[in-house]
Amino acid sequence: MCGIVGAVSQRNIVPILIEGLKRLEYRGYDSCGVAVHQSGELKRARSTSRVAELNTAVDEDGIAAGTGIAHTRWATHGAPAVHNAHPHFSHGPGAEANSASAGRIALVHNGIIENHEELRAELKAKGYAFTSQTDTEVIAHLVEHLYSGDLLDAVQAALPRLKGAYAIAVFCRDEPHRVIAAREGSPLVLGVGEGENFVASDAMALAGVTDQIVYLEEGDVVDLQLGRYWISRLHAESGRFEAQQREVKTVHAHSGAAELGPYRHYMQKEIFEQPTAIANTLEAISSISPELFGDGAYRIFKEVDSVLILACGTSYYAGSTAKYWLESIAKIPTSVEIASEYRYRDSVPNPRTLVVTISQSGETADTLAALKHARAQGMEHTLTVCNVSTSAMVRECKLAYITRAGAEIGVASTKAFTTQLVGLFLLTLALAQTRGHLGDEQEAEHLKALRHLPVAVQAVLALEPQVIAWSEEFARKENALFLGRGLHYPIALEGALKLKEISYIHAEAYPAGELKHGPLALVTAEMPVVTVAPNDALLEKLKSNMQEVRARGGQLFVFADADTAIESEAGLHVIRMPEHYGALSPILHVIPLQLLAYHTACARGTDVDKPRNLAKSVTVE
Ligand code: F6R
């Protein structure tokens, strides 16, 4: 998703901007660009290929300066094309061409400006010429229109006109050592250096440049100059921008620049890192207690009478799995909502609900907005299961469980998902304990199973060659059906999501008992039907559902636990899972589905780590 880096320094900051973009690259983007203040004018380079190519263009054009901004763009308004890539320039009204070395205002933007059409019409009427289809160019022209010698004044005058979510960074030809940045709904950090200052959409982009980070808050505007910065925000009562003090934190942001090692793709590497990621996530756990989730958790857990889980995509499926655990083990009523639906829905708030957000990145706009919506309705007991300790999600929630999956580079989430499940299982046990449903013996048993998980996952990874054999056949299909029951139904959903997002094969998942209510009509010899078949209480029911598929000539591909007595025969292909794993079985069963999606995508030759149209961290609505 879009990324921003900006700097004001005495030294040439172009290598810092390019390196910052590289660190944000894994999030997904379709174009990139950089603009600097050089020899009294604005210069820029933009590209629809990789940041490495942008770097070559920058070198060839001799772009080097102490003040500049850079951007990776994930298209929302306007196709991925050079003319839509940021930074956008404004030349003032009446100017014709958007040439590479002209202009007065340069601007980059993350987010979406909802009233861009209205502003565009207004600015066009004032004589501004538009060279892109983006909502961003509107802001550049608006700032230019309001500029009368002081960039901060112009930006502060422009911001109240914008509706939507944004993080912006902007500089002006007439003020060489100054960048103004602002945020409302999209993340932005200030990096404080010695005699130089930086801005970025994620502290990770500034790793190795400065570890002195200010997390800007909603509505903050920051004025970056060489030896100083100044933060302000609009005061509702006075109607003026007033100075704000923000804590400078020492943040050891990892660079995200992991080596591939022996793997072909980050996704494959991350699938194989799951035993370590799970072991790391469990490292500090010697017993179950609410305090694993932060100070004050016991009091909150005692007070709550229900759980509301808010998340998107794969994280939503982690939440859907946890619902089964929370209701059966902790006996607490649980609902799971897709964040983008919940935030706009009339629901019945319950102040005694524990609101749990799940997010790998901790920056997903829909999940953050859903959290805000829950809080606005008086639901103050908030907890997040998140992989990034410095993220907005962790800062916004009272309690947190930080998974230790490490940086996930592949767009398709794998190790983040399984570590989320571990965090959610621990939450289940802590709530069960607080509510009197977890005796010492059960706690010891669950802890033993959790500690053995890394070994159990390793054994499942050894199935890779068998999965590769299946993937050849899947690669020739255009549709696939996934079936599961009970707490493995969300695993079937996750398997279908993995397959569709990286191989582009259309895949759907159903609770197996639903087949006969409609989807059975799709089943032919051409339809592979992947079935998640653990040896649990629903196995016999699942076998009957499998018969329904066989009777219609469907091809079954079954991941069956060791002792299920499901044997391969014509039209029924079986890969045997090493062991049945009780309540934690979903964590094992998702792994062959990740491998199936991965190898099918490889066989189809797709860009596995950066699937088309998708971004790693979805910071726009
Ligand atoms: C799919 C995937 C996405 C994310 C979703 C939420 O493989 O990765 O569906 O799970 O965009 O992202 P986070 O967890 O960062 O909130």
XYZ file of C-alpha atoms and ligand atoms in Angstrom:
637
model
C 0.000 0.000 0.000
C 1.102 3.619 -0.388
C 4.212 4.700 1.476
C 5.703 8.110 2.258
C 9.245 9.169 3.095
C 10.418 12.790 3.370
C 13.477 14.616 4.661
C 15.050 18.002 5.355
C 18.815 17.898 5.794
C 22.119 19.521 4.820
C 23.263 16.288 3.194
C 21.964 14.615 0.035
C 18.862 12.776 1.223
C 18.007 10.985 -2.027
C 19.686 7.698 -0.955
C 17.698 7.867 2.311
C 14.441 8.417 0.432
C 15.152 5.534 -1.940
C 16.199 3.211 0.875
C 13.049 4.182 2.792
C 10.901 3.305 -0.226
C 12.697 -0.032 -0.516
C 11.842 -0.809 3.083
C 8.172 -0.120 2.330
C 8.216 -2.003 -0.961
C 6.953 -5.321 0.403
C 3.617 -3.698 1.228
C 2.734 -3.659 -2.439
C 2.683 -0.734 -4.880
C 2.326 -0.139 -8.564
C 4.343 3.030 -9.086
C 6.850 5.127 -7.205
C 8.484 8.520 -7.342
C 10.748 11.035 -5.714
C 10.921 14.861 -5.828
C 13.595 17.165 -4.457
C 14.406 20.823 -4.124
C 17.488 21.202 -6.343
C 19.185 24.377 -7.622
C 16.165 26.504 -6.851
C 13.618 24.314 -8.579
C 11.590 21.135 -8.095
C 12.945 17.994 -9.749
C 11.362 14.610 -9.828
C 11.540 11.087 -11.207
C 8.619 8.663 -11.361
C 8.306 5.065 -12.452
C 5.748 2.304 -12.849
C 8.341 -0.351 -12.207
C 10.348 -1.142 -9.094
C 12.102 1.256 -6.725
C 15.421 -0.121 -8.060
C 14.535 1.299 -11.499
C 13.526 4.594 -9.925
C 16.958 4.683 -8.329
C 18.591 4.238 -11.732
C 16.498 7.088 -13.151
C 17.428 9.302 -10.212
C 21.139 8.610 -10.800
C 20.865 9.214 -14.546
C 19.064 12.514 -14.001
C 21.570 13.633 -11.340
C 18.820 14.149 -8.781
C 20.439 15.009 -5.428
C 19.408 17.482 -2.724
C 18.857 18.048 0.982
C 15.070 18.453 0.879
C 12.694 15.979 -0.734
C 9.778 13.591 -0.575
C 9.198 10.130 -2.026
C 6.286 7.768 -2.445
C 5.151 4.284 -3.367
C 1.626 4.335 -4.807
C -1.063 1.677 -4.744
C -3.640 2.904 -7.227
C -7.075 3.946 -5.990
C -8.034 6.945 -8.169
C -6.528 6.604 -11.638
C -4.677 3.693 -13.242
C -1.124 2.715 -12.289
C 0.669 5.032 -14.742
C 3.549 7.487 -14.570
C 1.283 10.521 -14.826
C -0.672 9.300 -11.793
C 2.440 8.472 -9.744
C 3.387 10.775 -6.864
C 4.904 13.285 -6.137
C 2.403 15.595 -7.818
C 3.378 19.129 -8.703
C 1.314 22.245 -8.870
C 2.515 24.988 -11.183
C -0.167 27.470 -10.348
C -3.184 28.454 -12.420
C -2.775 28.746 -16.152
C 0.388 26.602 -16.297
C 0.312 24.099 -19.101
C 2.639 21.143 -19.007
C 3.481 19.108 -15.941
C 7.131 18.925 -16.921
C 9.758 17.139 -14.854
C 11.514 20.240 -13.600
C 8.903 22.891 -13.056
C 6.305 23.612 -10.426
C 6.023 25.379 -7.119
C 4.439 22.765 -4.848
C 5.377 19.070 -4.639
C 3.169 16.706 -2.693
C 2.727 13.024 -1.818
C -0.360 11.532 -0.250
C -1.596 8.279 1.299
C -5.324 7.740 1.748
C -8.411 8.890 -0.098
C -9.874 12.386 -0.445
C -13.608 11.836 -0.665
C -14.547 15.320 -1.900
C -11.864 15.422 -4.616
C -14.374 15.842 -7.449
C -15.900 18.947 -5.945
C -12.438 20.439 -5.231
C -11.243 19.525 -8.716
C -14.152 21.401 -10.302
C -13.477 24.409 -8.088
C -9.743 24.476 -8.894
C -10.344 23.933 -12.605
C -12.600 26.972 -12.570
C -9.681 28.910 -11.077
C -7.476 27.891 -13.994
C -5.575 24.903 -12.599
C -4.722 22.259 -15.200
C -4.901 18.615 -14.082
C -2.484 16.050 -15.467
C -3.624 13.006 -13.491
C -6.805 11.253 -12.421
C -5.691 11.208 -8.792
C -7.343 12.767 -5.792
C -3.821 13.761 -4.701
C -3.245 16.334 -7.419
C -6.239 18.216 -6.047
C -4.414 18.752 -2.742
C -1.257 19.981 -4.511
C -3.261 22.597 -6.419
C -5.260 23.562 -3.341
C -2.074 24.193 -1.341
C -0.651 26.168 -4.258
C -3.830 28.211 -4.468
C -3.661 29.049 -0.749
C 0.098 29.772 -0.745
C 1.161 33.311 -0.055
C 4.727 32.984 1.198
C 4.369 30.518 4.085
C 3.892 26.805 3.361
C 2.651 25.943 6.846
C -0.087 28.577 6.570
C -1.098 27.224 3.163
C -1.291 23.597 4.352
C -3.177 24.576 7.495
C -5.654 26.498 5.367
C -6.050 23.553 2.962
C -6.589 20.763 5.494
C -10.047 21.787 6.727
C -11.205 21.625 3.084
C -10.280 17.928 2.777
C -12.774 15.183 3.563
C -11.509 11.642 3.955
C -8.350 10.005 5.203
C -4.876 11.207 4.456
C -1.247 11.478 5.323
C 0.591 14.068 3.235
C 4.069 15.497 2.869
C 4.617 18.652 0.852
C 7.365 21.129 0.058
C 7.621 24.364 -1.885
C 10.099 25.780 -4.394
C 10.201 29.076 -2.475
C 11.176 27.517 0.891
C 14.166 25.249 0.288
C 14.656 23.751 3.763
C 11.135 22.935 4.793
C 8.669 20.020 4.486
C 5.181 20.155 5.953
C 3.420 16.898 6.756
C -0.013 16.132 8.165
C -2.139 13.158 9.037
C -5.815 12.394 9.444
C -6.746 8.726 9.324
C -3.501 7.441 7.766
C -0.359 6.713 9.771
C 2.615 9.085 9.798
C 5.709 9.379 11.976
C 8.271 12.097 12.467
C 11.920 11.022 12.691
C 14.100 13.400 14.657
C 17.748 13.630 13.628
C 20.645 15.924 14.507
C 20.208 19.068 12.471
C 17.881 17.136 10.137
C 14.337 15.782 10.318
C 12.378 13.074 8.552
C 8.837 11.972 8.010
C 7.525 8.553 6.986
C 4.361 6.519 6.917
C 6.116 3.856 9.037
C 9.096 4.046 11.393
C 10.495 1.020 9.529
C 11.259 3.288 6.556
C 13.655 5.287 8.768
C 15.491 2.289 10.272
C 19.204 3.080 10.283
C 18.519 6.810 9.767
C 17.096 7.716 13.188
C 15.546 5.791 16.048
C 14.023 8.959 17.594
C 10.409 8.700 16.550
C 7.292 10.760 17.227
C 4.034 8.979 16.398
C 1.911 11.790 15.029
C -1.691 11.804 16.197
C -4.867 12.323 14.197
C -5.061 15.935 13.031
C -1.363 16.680 13.638
C 0.517 18.953 11.257
C 4.301 18.974 11.485
C 6.624 21.645 10.175
C 10.033 20.066 9.500
C 13.035 22.313 9.123
C 16.764 21.724 9.464
C 17.333 22.079 13.200
C 13.750 22.168 14.435
C 10.290 20.788 14.056
C 6.983 22.120 15.234
C 3.749 20.163 15.680
C 0.343 21.810 15.680
C -3.288 20.854 15.367
C -6.574 22.621 14.848
C -8.195 23.610 18.113
C -11.949 23.171 17.834
C -12.844 26.066 20.131
C -10.379 28.720 18.968
C -10.576 27.596 15.327
C -6.778 28.074 15.202
C -3.838 25.697 14.901
C -2.106 25.457 18.269
C 1.266 23.951 19.262
C 1.322 20.341 20.476
C 3.914 18.471 22.542
C 4.464 14.860 21.531
C 6.701 12.299 23.164
C 9.839 11.314 21.249
C 10.259 7.551 21.554
C 13.345 5.462 20.921
C 12.131 2.874 18.446
C 14.254 0.026 17.224
C 12.263 -0.525 14.069
C 13.453 -3.555 12.167
C 14.278 -2.961 8.553
C 12.031 -5.652 7.151
C 14.804 -6.445 4.711
C 14.903 -10.167 5.393
C 17.069 -12.429 3.298
C 15.380 -15.087 1.175
C 17.930 -17.767 2.032
C 17.229 -21.051 0.259
C 13.616 -20.149 -0.570
C 12.149 -19.055 -3.897
C 9.753 -16.565 -2.381
C 9.171 -14.811 0.927
C 5.849 -16.604 1.197
C 7.546 -19.994 1.103
C 10.151 -18.796 3.605
C 7.410 -17.504 5.894
C 5.438 -20.750 5.691
C 8.580 -22.579 6.780
C 9.308 -20.060 9.526
C 6.080 -20.994 11.314
C 7.626 -23.375 13.864
C 10.034 -20.606 14.932
C 7.394 -17.864 14.799
C 5.081 -19.935 17.014
C 7.918 -20.816 19.397
C 8.872 -17.124 19.649
C 5.251 -16.127 20.251
C 5.080 -18.622 23.119
C 8.557 -17.925 24.446
C 7.733 -15.989 27.579
C 4.711 -18.107 28.537
C 5.216 -20.261 31.615
C 1.622 -20.174 32.827
C -1.728 -18.701 31.839
C -2.687 -15.377 33.365
C -4.645 -12.320 32.194
C -1.507 -10.209 32.706
C -0.085 -11.747 29.507
C -2.308 -9.148 27.837
C -1.132 -6.156 29.863
C -1.611 -4.441 33.196
C -5.188 -4.244 34.310
C -6.275 -7.207 32.181
C -7.574 -9.159 35.172
C -9.971 -6.369 36.144
C -11.198 -6.019 32.560
C -11.556 -9.778 32.018
C -13.592 -9.985 35.235
C -15.879 -7.221 34.073
C -16.649 -8.370 30.523
C -19.567 -10.625 29.635
C -18.938 -11.040 25.888
C -16.326 -10.689 23.164
C -16.577 -8.769 19.896
C -13.803 -9.529 17.396
C -13.101 -7.001 14.619
C -10.718 -7.746 11.761
C -10.297 -8.046 7.982
C -9.262 -10.829 5.593
C -7.049 -13.522 7.021
C -7.133 -11.869 10.442
C -10.922 -12.135 10.312
C -10.597 -15.879 9.753
C -8.289 -16.098 12.772
C -11.066 -14.383 14.732
C -13.685 -16.739 13.278
C -11.643 -19.730 14.493
C -11.228 -18.137 17.931
C -14.993 -17.789 18.291
C -15.230 -21.596 18.502
C -12.551 -21.678 21.208
C -13.957 -18.758 23.189
C -17.459 -20.181 23.300
C -16.517 -23.795 23.958
C -13.557 -23.347 26.340
C -14.096 -19.939 27.987
C -17.905 -20.129 27.652
C -18.109 -16.472 26.696
C -20.535 -15.310 23.978
C -18.479 -14.127 21.019
C -19.283 -12.375 17.789
C -16.867 -11.796 14.928
C -17.393 -8.937 12.502
C -15.701 -7.851 9.312
C -14.348 -4.445 10.299
C -15.482 -2.638 7.124
C -19.061 -3.812 7.758
C -19.170 -3.225 11.486
C -18.006 0.378 11.251
C -21.068 1.371 9.205
C -23.663 -0.896 10.761
C -26.208 -0.066 13.425
C -25.370 -2.507 16.192
C -26.345 -2.789 19.821
C -23.393 -1.613 21.938
C -22.614 -3.400 25.170
C -20.125 -1.600 27.445
C -19.276 -4.947 29.059
C -17.939 -6.373 25.801
C -14.257 -7.029 25.314
C -13.499 -5.579 21.873
C -10.683 -7.579 20.279
C -9.013 -6.365 17.110
C -6.745 -8.708 15.171
C -4.206 -7.310 12.747
C -0.852 -8.363 11.391
C 0.187 -4.831 10.457
C -1.709 -2.920 13.127
C -2.367 -0.216 10.538
C -5.392 -1.563 8.630
C -7.664 1.444 8.137
C -10.940 -0.482 8.346
C -9.983 -2.255 11.556
C -8.755 0.971 13.158
C -11.996 2.699 12.158
C -14.086 -0.189 13.521
C -12.208 0.061 16.813
C -12.860 3.793 16.922
C -16.541 3.161 16.175
C -16.799 0.628 19.031
C -15.160 3.052 21.432
C -17.412 5.895 20.323
C -20.325 3.677 21.327
C -18.997 3.367 24.854
C -17.118 0.082 24.500
C -13.902 0.933 26.291
C -12.500 -2.551 27.006
C -10.183 -2.987 24.046
C -7.516 -5.556 23.273
C -5.489 -6.243 20.166
C -3.660 -9.289 18.895
C -1.074 -7.695 16.666
C 2.328 -8.404 15.120
C 3.724 -4.860 15.236
C 4.308 -3.486 18.722
C 4.780 0.092 17.486
C 1.589 0.149 15.401
C -1.440 2.408 15.741
C -3.556 -0.593 16.778
C -1.363 -1.312 19.792
C -1.297 2.345 20.751
C -5.085 2.628 20.471
C -5.983 -0.464 22.533
C -5.777 -0.781 26.311
C -4.505 -4.354 26.197
C -2.357 -6.171 23.665
C -0.861 -9.488 22.808
C 2.095 -9.023 20.499
C 2.671 -12.003 18.256
C 6.280 -12.573 17.380
C 5.989 -13.704 13.794
C 8.718 -11.282 12.674
C 8.319 -9.102 9.588
C 5.985 -10.714 7.065
C 7.025 -9.678 3.573
C 4.815 -11.843 1.339
C 1.489 -10.125 0.775
C -0.398 -13.332 1.585
C -0.419 -13.758 5.326
C 0.856 -17.099 6.664
C 2.991 -16.992 9.794
C 1.065 -13.955 11.029
C -2.136 -16.056 10.865
C -0.836 -19.038 12.817
C 0.730 -16.816 15.488
C -2.538 -14.858 15.733
C -4.252 -18.189 16.422
C -1.722 -18.888 19.165
C -2.377 -15.447 20.723
C -6.137 -15.994 20.496
C -5.885 -19.437 22.078
C -3.964 -17.900 24.990
C -6.682 -15.255 25.265
C -9.284 -18.032 25.388
C -7.408 -19.759 28.199
C -6.935 -16.517 30.156
C -10.646 -15.687 29.884
C -11.556 -19.273 30.788
C -9.354 -19.008 33.864
C -10.854 -15.689 34.966
C -14.350 -17.099 34.502
C -13.602 -20.280 36.463
C -13.543 -22.662 33.491
C -9.887 -23.638 33.538
C -8.566 -25.964 36.217
C -4.833 -26.508 36.839
C -4.884 -29.834 35.060
C -6.519 -28.427 31.929
C -4.131 -25.482 31.951
C -1.157 -27.868 32.101
C -2.568 -29.948 29.232
C -3.171 -26.935 27.020
C 0.290 -25.551 27.760
C 1.847 -28.905 26.879
C -0.012 -28.956 23.549
C 1.025 -25.362 22.815
C 4.673 -26.072 23.569
C 4.655 -29.099 21.288
C 3.110 -27.069 18.437
C 6.398 -26.033 16.741
C 7.369 -29.711 16.430
C 3.903 -30.662 15.210
C 3.995 -27.875 12.594
C 7.422 -29.062 11.435
C 5.979 -32.518 10.811
C 3.176 -31.022 8.689
C 5.686 -29.015 6.640
C 7.299 -32.322 5.684
C 4.157 -33.005 3.591
C 5.334 -30.425 1.047
C 6.361 -32.946 -1.686
C 2.898 -34.547 -1.598
C 1.241 -31.139 -1.829
C 3.463 -30.195 -4.780
C 2.186 -33.288 -6.605
C -1.400 -32.053 -6.181
C -0.562 -28.481 -7.111
C 0.252 -29.463 -10.710
C -3.349 -30.539 -11.171
C -4.782 -27.505 -9.365
C -2.751 -25.193 -11.587
C -4.831 -26.362 -14.574
C -8.167 -25.538 -12.902
C -10.064 -22.268 -12.816
C -12.312 -23.065 -9.851
C -11.995 -24.869 -6.544
C -14.249 -25.574 -3.610
C -13.052 -25.863 0.001
C -15.025 -27.664 2.698
C -14.669 -27.749 6.459
C -16.887 -28.104 9.489
C -16.874 -26.550 12.959
C -13.661 -24.804 13.863
C -12.138 -25.980 10.611
C -14.680 -24.097 8.523
C -12.710 -20.831 8.954
C -9.619 -22.825 7.945
C -11.375 -23.841 4.720
C -12.187 -20.144 4.172
C -8.563 -19.218 4.735
C -7.415 -21.962 2.323
C -9.739 -20.605 -0.376
C -8.557 -17.037 0.231
C -4.897 -18.076 -0.031
C -5.541 -19.923 -3.298
C -7.496 -17.109 -4.933
C -5.205 -14.269 -3.907
C -1.956 -15.725 -5.176
C -2.927 -18.193 -7.941
C -5.963 -16.188 -9.198
C -8.018 -19.405 -9.250
C -11.577 -18.735 -8.203
C -12.086 -20.504 -4.884
C -14.985 -20.645 -2.451
C -15.317 -22.248 0.952
C -18.431 -23.701 2.530
C -19.305 -25.392 5.761
C -19.624 -28.943 4.404
C -23.200 -29.277 5.682
C -24.235 -26.384 3.432
C -23.230 -28.153 0.206
C -26.643 -29.625 -0.475
C -28.267 -26.220 0.016
C -26.785 -24.833 -3.177
C -23.088 -25.193 -3.989
C -23.447 -28.891 -4.841
C -24.794 -27.668 -8.181
C -21.244 -26.581 -9.028
C -19.715 -30.002 -8.498
C -18.532 -31.799 -11.648
C -15.451 -33.850 -12.527
C -13.755 -30.519 -13.274
C -14.232 -29.201 -9.749
C -11.523 -30.033 -7.202
C -13.062 -30.132 -3.735
C -10.516 -29.622 -0.983
C -11.684 -31.057 2.312
C -10.262 -30.368 5.752
C -10.857 -33.608 7.635
C -9.631 -33.674 11.234
C -10.531 -36.609 13.400
C -13.000 -34.692 15.518
C -16.628 -35.120 16.587
C -17.865 -33.991 13.161
C -15.862 -36.505 11.122
C -18.735 -38.877 10.372
C -20.926 -35.962 9.247
C -18.086 -34.746 7.050
C -17.700 -38.197 5.475
C -21.372 -38.083 4.455
C -20.775 -34.678 2.827
C -17.803 -36.159 0.968
C -20.086 -38.917 -0.342
C -22.391 -36.230 -1.736
C -19.443 -34.914 -3.760
C -18.275 -38.363 -4.889
C -21.786 -39.275 -6.046
C -21.720 -36.238 -8.400
C -18.327 -37.137 -9.866
C -16.454 -34.398 -7.959
C -12.727 -34.821 -7.290
C -11.975 -34.823 -3.571
C -8.606 -33.706 -2.225
C -8.657 -34.499 1.466
C -6.292 -33.510 4.260
C -7.193 -36.241 6.721
C -5.867 -36.840 10.220
C -3.848 -40.021 10.696
C -6.619 -42.128 12.225
C -9.621 -41.089 10.146
C -9.724 -44.277 8.020
C -10.246 -42.181 4.884
C -8.338 -44.002 2.154
C -7.404 -42.897 -1.361
C -9.481 -44.367 -4.208
C -10.674 -43.213 -7.625
C -11.743 -39.570 -7.337
C -10.607 -39.415 -3.703
C -7.067 -38.209 -3.052
C -5.784 -38.196 0.510
C -2.836 -36.555 2.216
C -2.504 -37.823 5.737
C -1.766 -35.350 8.510
C 0.788 -36.657 11.035
C -1.397 -36.420 14.142
C -4.753 -35.187 15.415
C -4.223 -32.085 17.490
C -7.441 -31.499 19.388
C -8.489 -27.881 19.880
C -5.299 -26.591 18.250
C -5.857 -28.665 15.104
C -6.732 -25.594 12.932
C -3.143 -24.372 13.332
C -1.881 -27.594 11.748
C -4.581 -27.939 9.104
C -4.040 -24.509 7.604
C -0.421 -25.298 6.739
C -0.983 -27.729 3.838
C -3.556 -25.276 2.469
C -0.912 -22.516 2.491
C 1.481 -24.884 0.709
C -1.174 -25.869 -1.838
C -1.867 -22.229 -2.694
C 1.827 -21.427 -2.841
C 2.822 -24.288 -5.149
C -0.233 -23.876 -7.357
C 0.660 -20.207 -7.793
C 4.268 -21.125 -8.589
C 3.055 -23.633 -11.180
C 0.945 -20.872 -12.779
C 3.880 -18.464 -12.707
C 2.216 -15.650 -10.785
C 4.062 -13.010 -8.766
C 3.579 -14.908 -5.501
C 4.922 -12.310 -3.066
C 3.225 -9.374 -4.773
C -0.056 -10.653 -6.195
C -1.779 -8.310 -8.626
C -3.947 -5.532 -7.180
C -3.108 -6.391 -3.573
C -1.134 -4.587 -0.894
C 0.391 -5.793 2.332
C -0.844 -3.116 4.647
C -4.229 -1.701 3.675
C -4.136 1.806 5.078
C -7.020 3.143 2.985
C -10.674 2.383 3.344
C -4.534 -12.188 3.095
C -4.145 -11.040 3.885
C -5.172 -10.003 4.149
C -4.973 -9.386 5.546
C -5.950 -8.226 5.746
C -5.844 -7.642 7.135
O -3.481 -13.087 2.943
O -3.015 -10.902 4.279
O -6.455 -10.509 4.018
O -5.172 -10.371 6.503
O -5.695 -7.225 4.804
O -4.564 -7.167 7.382
P -4.033 -6.958 8.849
O -3.932 -8.283 9.497
O -2.673 -6.308 8.679
O -5.002 -6.065 9.554
